[in-house]
Amino acid sequence: ASRPVADQDLWAQQADNRRKSVWLVAGFIVFFAWLGFGGDWVYYLYTQHLPATQYHHVVPWFGIVMTLVGVGLCRYAWHDGAGRVLWATGAQEVIDPVTDKEKVLVNVVEEMAIAASIPRPRVWIVPDPDPNAFATGNDPATASIAVTEGLLDTLDRDELQAVVAHEMAHVRNLDVRLMTLLAAIVGAVALMSQGAGRWLGFGGGGRGRDNEGKGAGPLGVVVLVLWIVSLILAPLVTRLLAMAVSRKREFLADATGAQLTRNPMALASALTKLDAATAPTRAITSGAAHLCIVDPAGSAINDREGAAADFLGSHPPTRVRIARLRGMGYQQMKREGVPLPDAGAGAA
């Protein structure tokens, strides 16, 4: 017997995320190897015509070291990436809920974990007044779900359940593995690029390397330029990759979350409230924006559609997500014989 369509989507999404996670790690290590061995090549070309009494760069120790650094950063991102993301937001884990809002949150997370047939993720609250939420971790067994204080203050129980179900969908689909790896790698690449920029002199405060490339010939100059351009563009490329990965997964998480709650209108209502909040989620850095249910910075590009928005935006337009969820809700009402609201009420 064939699986239902929803299960087919789940297995396909999990397989796709596993595959992309492997390629992401491999690409990251290859990038660091290029920085190392590319530097070795430039240095070799620069020193090969020097007198025999001077240093000749033969052993590619730059490449060996940088490849090991890439492997180490991937290992760090895999094992500690989720913890670093939570630490960066200042999130506090809810172990023994005390307030009514904490008790409702934990209860909702437990309900949705049962509905999704996965272990209950750890629950965190981010001290930020802007409503937002995200999930992180490597798999359902190590996952965490974090919500801001503003989210708890803004949403009612059904809406909170819908948002938690959306994040639970990311956990079940293994989106969290790929997106957490991306968050850790985006931060590592940005830090590496900034440090290299200061060393080379184009990041401010460093000494210029005016003599680099002299004596290496045209080929050495070309390789050096490509090497420097790679350092400059690496943070931008990784950020754009994270945005593209996130945007494609939000629609499926919306649909899966609506299936878990059987209440797509609740998620549509929650997204409407989140979209109306104008203040940025300051506790969440731009490098982790793709983890959130809505863009924490509120970038205008996320309100647009088309190829440019698909490439540059971290999230699909919220109004499109709301329209799709309302469409799901209307279809559900028709199947259940519930009277449909009029057009004016549906657009409110």
Coordinates of C-alpha atoms in Angstrom, one line a residue:
A1 CA 0.0 0.0 0.0
S2 CA 1.3 3.5 -0.8
R3 CA 1.8 6.1 1.9
P4 CA -0.6 9.1 2.1
V5 CA 0.5 12.3 0.4
A6 CA 1.4 13.9 3.7
D7 CA 3.7 11.1 4.6
Q8 CA 5.3 11.1 1.2
D9 CA 6.0 14.8 1.6
L10 CA 7.5 14.1 5.1
W11 CA 9.9 11.3 3.9
A12 CA 10.9 13.3 0.8
Q13 CA 11.6 16.4 3.0
Q14 CA 13.6 14.4 5.5
A15 CA 15.7 12.8 2.7
D16 CA 16.2 16.1 1.0
N17 CA 17.4 17.7 4.3
R18 CA 19.8 14.9 5.0
R19 CA 21.2 15.2 1.5
K20 CA 21.5 18.9 1.7
S21 CA 23.1 18.7 5.2
V22 CA 25.8 16.4 3.8
W23 CA 26.5 18.7 0.8
L24 CA 26.6 21.8 3.0
V25 CA 29.2 20.2 5.3
A26 CA 31.2 19.0 2.3
G27 CA 31.0 22.4 0.6
F28 CA 32.1 24.2 3.7
I29 CA 35.1 22.0 4.1
V30 CA 36.0 22.4 0.4
F31 CA 35.7 26.2 0.8
F32 CA 38.2 26.2 3.7
A33 CA 40.5 23.8 1.8
W34 CA 40.4 26.3 -1.2
L35 CA 41.3 29.2 1.2
G36 CA 44.3 27.1 2.5
F37 CA 45.6 25.5 -0.6
G38 CA 44.9 28.6 -2.7
G39 CA 47.0 30.6 -0.2
D40 CA 49.7 27.9 -0.5
W41 CA 49.7 28.2 -4.3
V42 CA 50.1 31.9 -4.2
Y43 CA 52.9 31.7 -1.7
Y44 CA 54.6 29.0 -3.7
L45 CA 54.4 31.1 -6.9
Y46 CA 55.7 34.1 -4.9
T47 CA 58.7 32.3 -3.4
Q48 CA 59.7 29.9 -6.2
H49 CA 62.0 32.5 -7.9
L50 CA 63.7 33.7 -4.7
P51 CA 67.3 32.9 -4.1
A52 CA 68.1 29.5 -2.7
T53 CA 69.1 31.0 0.6
Q54 CA 65.6 32.3 1.2
Y55 CA 62.4 30.5 2.2
H56 CA 60.6 28.5 -0.6
H57 CA 57.0 27.5 0.3
V58 CA 56.7 23.9 -0.7
V59 CA 54.8 22.1 2.1
P60 CA 51.1 23.1 1.8
W61 CA 50.6 23.6 5.5
F62 CA 48.1 26.5 5.0
G63 CA 45.8 24.1 3.2
I64 CA 46.3 21.3 5.8
V65 CA 45.6 23.7 8.7
M66 CA 42.6 25.4 7.0
T67 CA 41.0 22.0 6.0
L68 CA 41.3 20.9 9.6
V69 CA 39.8 24.1 10.7
G70 CA 36.9 23.6 8.4
V71 CA 36.4 20.0 9.7
G72 CA 36.6 21.3 13.3
L73 CA 34.0 24.1 12.6
C74 CA 31.6 21.6 11.1
R75 CA 32.0 19.3 14.0
Y76 CA 31.4 22.3 16.3
A77 CA 28.3 23.4 14.3
W78 CA 26.9 19.8 14.4
H79 CA 27.4 19.3 18.2
D80 CA 27.1 22.8 19.6
G81 CA 25.4 24.9 17.0
A82 CA 21.9 24.7 18.6
G83 CA 23.3 25.6 22.0
R84 CA 25.2 28.6 20.5
V85 CA 22.1 29.8 18.8
L86 CA 20.1 29.6 22.0
W87 CA 22.9 31.2 24.0
A88 CA 23.1 34.1 21.5
T89 CA 19.4 34.9 22.0
G90 CA 19.7 34.9 25.8
A91 CA 17.0 32.2 25.9
Q92 CA 16.1 30.6 29.3
E93 CA 15.0 27.0 29.4
V94 CA 11.6 26.3 31.0
I95 CA 12.2 23.2 33.2
D96 CA 9.7 23.7 36.0
P97 CA 7.0 26.1 34.6
V98 CA 5.9 28.6 37.2
T99 CA 3.7 31.2 35.6
D100 CA 0.4 30.5 33.8
K101 CA 2.0 31.4 30.4
E102 CA 4.8 29.0 31.0
K103 CA 2.5 26.2 31.9
V104 CA 0.3 26.8 28.8
L105 CA 3.4 26.8 26.6
V106 CA 4.8 23.6 28.0
N107 CA 1.4 22.0 27.8
V108 CA 1.0 23.1 24.1
V109 CA 4.5 21.8 23.3
E110 CA 3.6 18.4 24.8
E111 CA 0.4 18.2 22.9
M112 CA 2.0 19.0 19.6
A113 CA 4.9 16.5 20.2
I114 CA 2.3 13.8 20.7
A115 CA 0.5 14.9 17.5
A116 CA 3.7 14.9 15.6
S117 CA 4.8 11.5 17.1
I118 CA 8.2 12.8 18.2
P119 CA 9.9 13.3 21.6
R120 CA 9.0 16.5 23.4
P121 CA 11.6 19.2 22.5
R122 CA 13.1 21.3 25.2
V123 CA 11.3 24.5 25.7
W124 CA 12.9 28.0 25.9
I125 CA 11.7 31.6 26.3
V126 CA 13.6 34.4 24.7
P127 CA 13.5 37.7 26.6
D128 CA 12.3 39.9 23.7
P129 CA 9.0 41.8 23.4
D130 CA 8.6 41.2 19.7
P131 CA 6.5 38.1 18.9
N132 CA 8.6 35.3 17.2
A133 CA 9.6 31.7 17.5
F134 CA 12.1 29.2 16.2
A135 CA 13.3 25.6 16.5
T136 CA 16.8 24.3 16.5
G137 CA 18.7 21.1 17.0
N138 CA 20.0 18.1 15.0
D139 CA 17.0 15.8 15.1
P140 CA 13.8 15.3 17.1
A141 CA 15.7 13.7 20.0
T142 CA 17.9 16.9 20.5
A143 CA 15.5 19.6 19.3
S144 CA 14.5 22.8 21.1
I145 CA 11.6 25.2 20.6
A146 CA 12.0 28.8 21.6
V147 CA 9.4 31.5 21.8
T148 CA 9.8 35.1 22.7
E149 CA 8.1 36.7 25.7
G150 CA 6.3 38.9 23.1
L151 CA 4.8 35.8 21.5
L152 CA 3.3 34.6 24.8
D153 CA 1.9 38.1 25.4
T154 CA 0.4 38.5 21.9
L155 CA -1.2 35.1 21.0
D156 CA -4.1 33.2 22.5
R157 CA -3.8 29.5 23.2
D158 CA -5.0 28.3 19.8
E159 CA -2.6 30.7 18.0
L160 CA 0.2 29.6 20.2
Q161 CA -0.6 26.0 19.5
A162 CA -0.5 26.8 15.8
V163 CA 2.9 28.4 16.0
V164 CA 4.3 25.6 18.1
A165 CA 2.9 23.1 15.5
H166 CA 4.7 25.0 12.8
E167 CA 8.0 24.7 14.6
M168 CA 7.3 21.1 15.4
A169 CA 6.9 20.5 11.7
H170 CA 10.4 21.9 11.2
V171 CA 11.6 19.4 13.8
R172 CA 9.8 16.4 12.3
N173 CA 10.9 17.3 8.8
L174 CA 14.6 17.6 9.9
D175 CA 14.6 21.2 8.7
V176 CA 16.2 22.1 12.1
R177 CA 19.3 20.1 11.2
L178 CA 20.0 21.9 8.0
M179 CA 19.0 25.3 9.3
T180 CA 21.0 25.0 12.5
L181 CA 24.1 24.0 10.6
L182 CA 23.6 27.0 8.3
A183 CA 23.2 29.3 11.3
A184 CA 26.5 28.1 12.8
I185 CA 28.3 28.2 9.5
V186 CA 27.0 31.7 8.6
G187 CA 28.4 32.9 11.9
A188 CA 31.7 31.1 11.5
V189 CA 32.3 32.3 8.0
A190 CA 31.4 35.9 8.9
L191 CA 33.9 35.8 11.8
M192 CA 36.6 34.2 9.7
S193 CA 36.1 36.8 6.9
Q194 CA 36.2 39.7 9.3
G195 CA 39.5 38.4 10.8
A196 CA 41.0 37.8 7.4
G197 CA 39.9 41.2 6.3
R198 CA 41.7 43.0 9.1
W199 CA 44.8 40.9 8.4
L200 CA 44.8 41.7 4.7
G201 CA 44.0 45.4 5.3
F202 CA 40.5 45.7 3.6
G203 CA 38.6 45.3 6.9
G204 CA 40.0 48.4 8.5
G205 CA 42.7 48.7 11.1
G206 CA 45.1 46.3 9.4
R207 CA 48.2 46.7 7.3
G208 CA 47.9 46.5 3.6
R209 CA 49.8 43.7 1.9
D210 CA 51.3 45.8 -0.9
N211 CA 54.0 43.3 -1.7
E212 CA 51.7 40.3 -2.0
G213 CA 51.7 38.8 -5.5
K214 CA 54.9 40.6 -6.6
G215 CA 57.2 38.0 -8.1
A216 CA 54.4 35.5 -8.5
G217 CA 53.6 36.4 -12.1
P218 CA 50.2 37.0 -13.7
L219 CA 48.9 33.6 -12.6
G220 CA 49.8 34.3 -9.0
V221 CA 48.0 37.7 -9.1
V222 CA 44.9 36.0 -10.5
V223 CA 44.8 33.4 -7.8
L224 CA 45.4 36.0 -5.2
V225 CA 42.5 38.1 -6.4
L226 CA 40.2 35.1 -6.5
W227 CA 41.3 34.2 -3.0
I228 CA 40.6 37.6 -1.6
V229 CA 37.3 37.8 -3.4
S230 CA 36.3 34.5 -1.9
L231 CA 37.0 35.9 1.6
I232 CA 34.9 39.0 0.9
L233 CA 32.0 37.2 -0.7
A234 CA 31.8 34.2 1.6
P235 CA 29.6 35.8 4.3
L236 CA 27.2 37.1 1.7
V237 CA 27.0 33.7 -0.1
T238 CA 26.3 31.8 3.1
R239 CA 23.7 34.3 4.2
L240 CA 21.9 34.1 0.8
L241 CA 22.1 30.3 1.0
A242 CA 20.5 30.3 4.4
M243 CA 17.7 32.6 3.2
A244 CA 16.9 30.4 0.1
V245 CA 16.8 27.3 2.2
S246 CA 14.4 28.9 4.8
R247 CA 12.0 30.4 2.3
K248 CA 11.4 27.0 0.5
R249 CA 10.6 25.3 3.8
E250 CA 8.2 27.7 5.4
F251 CA 5.2 26.8 3.2
L252 CA 5.6 23.1 4.0
A253 CA 6.0 23.8 7.7
D254 CA 2.8 25.9 7.6
A255 CA 0.8 23.1 5.9
T256 CA 2.2 20.4 8.2
G257 CA 1.5 22.6 11.3
A258 CA -2.0 23.1 10.2
Q259 CA -2.5 19.4 9.7
L260 CA -1.2 18.8 13.3
T261 CA -3.6 21.2 14.8
R262 CA -6.4 20.7 12.3
N263 CA -6.9 24.4 12.6
P264 CA -5.2 26.3 9.7
M265 CA -7.2 29.5 10.6
A266 CA -5.4 29.7 14.0
L267 CA -1.9 29.8 12.3
A268 CA -3.3 32.4 9.8
S269 CA -4.5 34.5 12.7
A270 CA -1.1 34.1 14.5
L271 CA 0.8 35.1 11.4
T272 CA -1.5 38.2 11.0
K273 CA -0.5 39.3 14.5
L274 CA 3.1 38.6 13.9
D275 CA 3.1 40.5 10.7
A276 CA 1.5 43.5 12.4
A277 CA 4.3 43.7 14.9
T278 CA 6.7 46.4 13.6
A279 CA 9.5 46.3 16.1
P280 CA 12.5 43.9 15.2
T281 CA 13.3 40.9 17.3
R282 CA 16.6 42.3 18.6
A283 CA 17.5 39.2 20.6
I284 CA 17.9 37.1 17.4
T285 CA 20.8 37.9 15.2
S286 CA 20.6 38.2 11.4
G287 CA 22.6 35.0 11.0
A288 CA 19.8 33.1 12.7
A289 CA 17.0 34.9 10.9
H290 CA 16.2 31.9 8.7
L291 CA 15.3 29.9 11.8
C292 CA 12.4 32.1 12.8
I293 CA 8.8 31.7 11.9
V294 CA 8.9 35.3 10.6
D295 CA 11.8 37.5 9.7
P296 CA 13.1 39.1 13.0
A297 CA 14.3 42.2 11.1
G298 CA 11.1 42.7 9.1
S299 CA 13.0 43.1 5.8
A300 CA 10.9 44.6 3.0
I301 CA 12.2 42.0 0.5
N302 CA 10.2 39.4 2.3
D303 CA 6.9 41.1 1.3
R304 CA 7.7 40.6 -2.4
E305 CA 7.4 37.8 -4.8
G306 CA 9.4 36.7 -7.8
A307 CA 12.9 35.5 -8.5
A308 CA 14.7 38.3 -6.7
A309 CA 12.7 37.9 -3.5
D310 CA 13.2 34.1 -3.7
F311 CA 16.9 34.7 -3.8
L312 CA 17.3 37.5 -1.3
G313 CA 14.4 37.0 1.1
S314 CA 14.7 34.8 4.2
H315 CA 10.9 34.1 4.3
P316 CA 8.0 34.0 1.8
P317 CA 5.6 36.9 1.9
T318 CA 3.5 36.6 5.1
R319 CA 0.3 37.6 3.2
V320 CA 0.8 34.7 0.8
R321 CA 1.2 32.3 3.7
I322 CA -1.9 33.6 5.3
A323 CA -3.9 33.3 2.1
R324 CA -2.8 29.7 1.6
L325 CA -3.7 28.8 5.2
R326 CA -7.2 30.5 4.9
G327 CA -7.7 28.5 1.7
M328 CA -6.9 25.3 3.6
G329 CA -9.3 26.5 6.3
Y330 CA -12.2 27.1 3.8
Q331 CA -11.6 23.7 2.3
Q332 CA -11.8 22.1 5.7
M333 CA -15.0 24.0 6.5
K334 CA -16.6 22.8 3.3
R335 CA -15.7 19.2 4.0
E336 CA -17.1 19.4 7.5
G337 CA -20.2 21.3 6.4
V338 CA -19.4 24.4 8.5
P339 CA -20.9 27.7 7.2
L340 CA -18.2 29.7 5.5
P341 CA -17.5 33.3 6.7
D342 CA -18.3 36.0 4.2
A343 CA -15.4 37.6 2.1
G344 CA -15.2 40.7 4.3
A345 CA -14.8 38.6 7.5
G346 CA -12.2 36.4 5.9
A347 CA -10.1 39.3 4.9
A348 CA -10.2 41.0 8.3

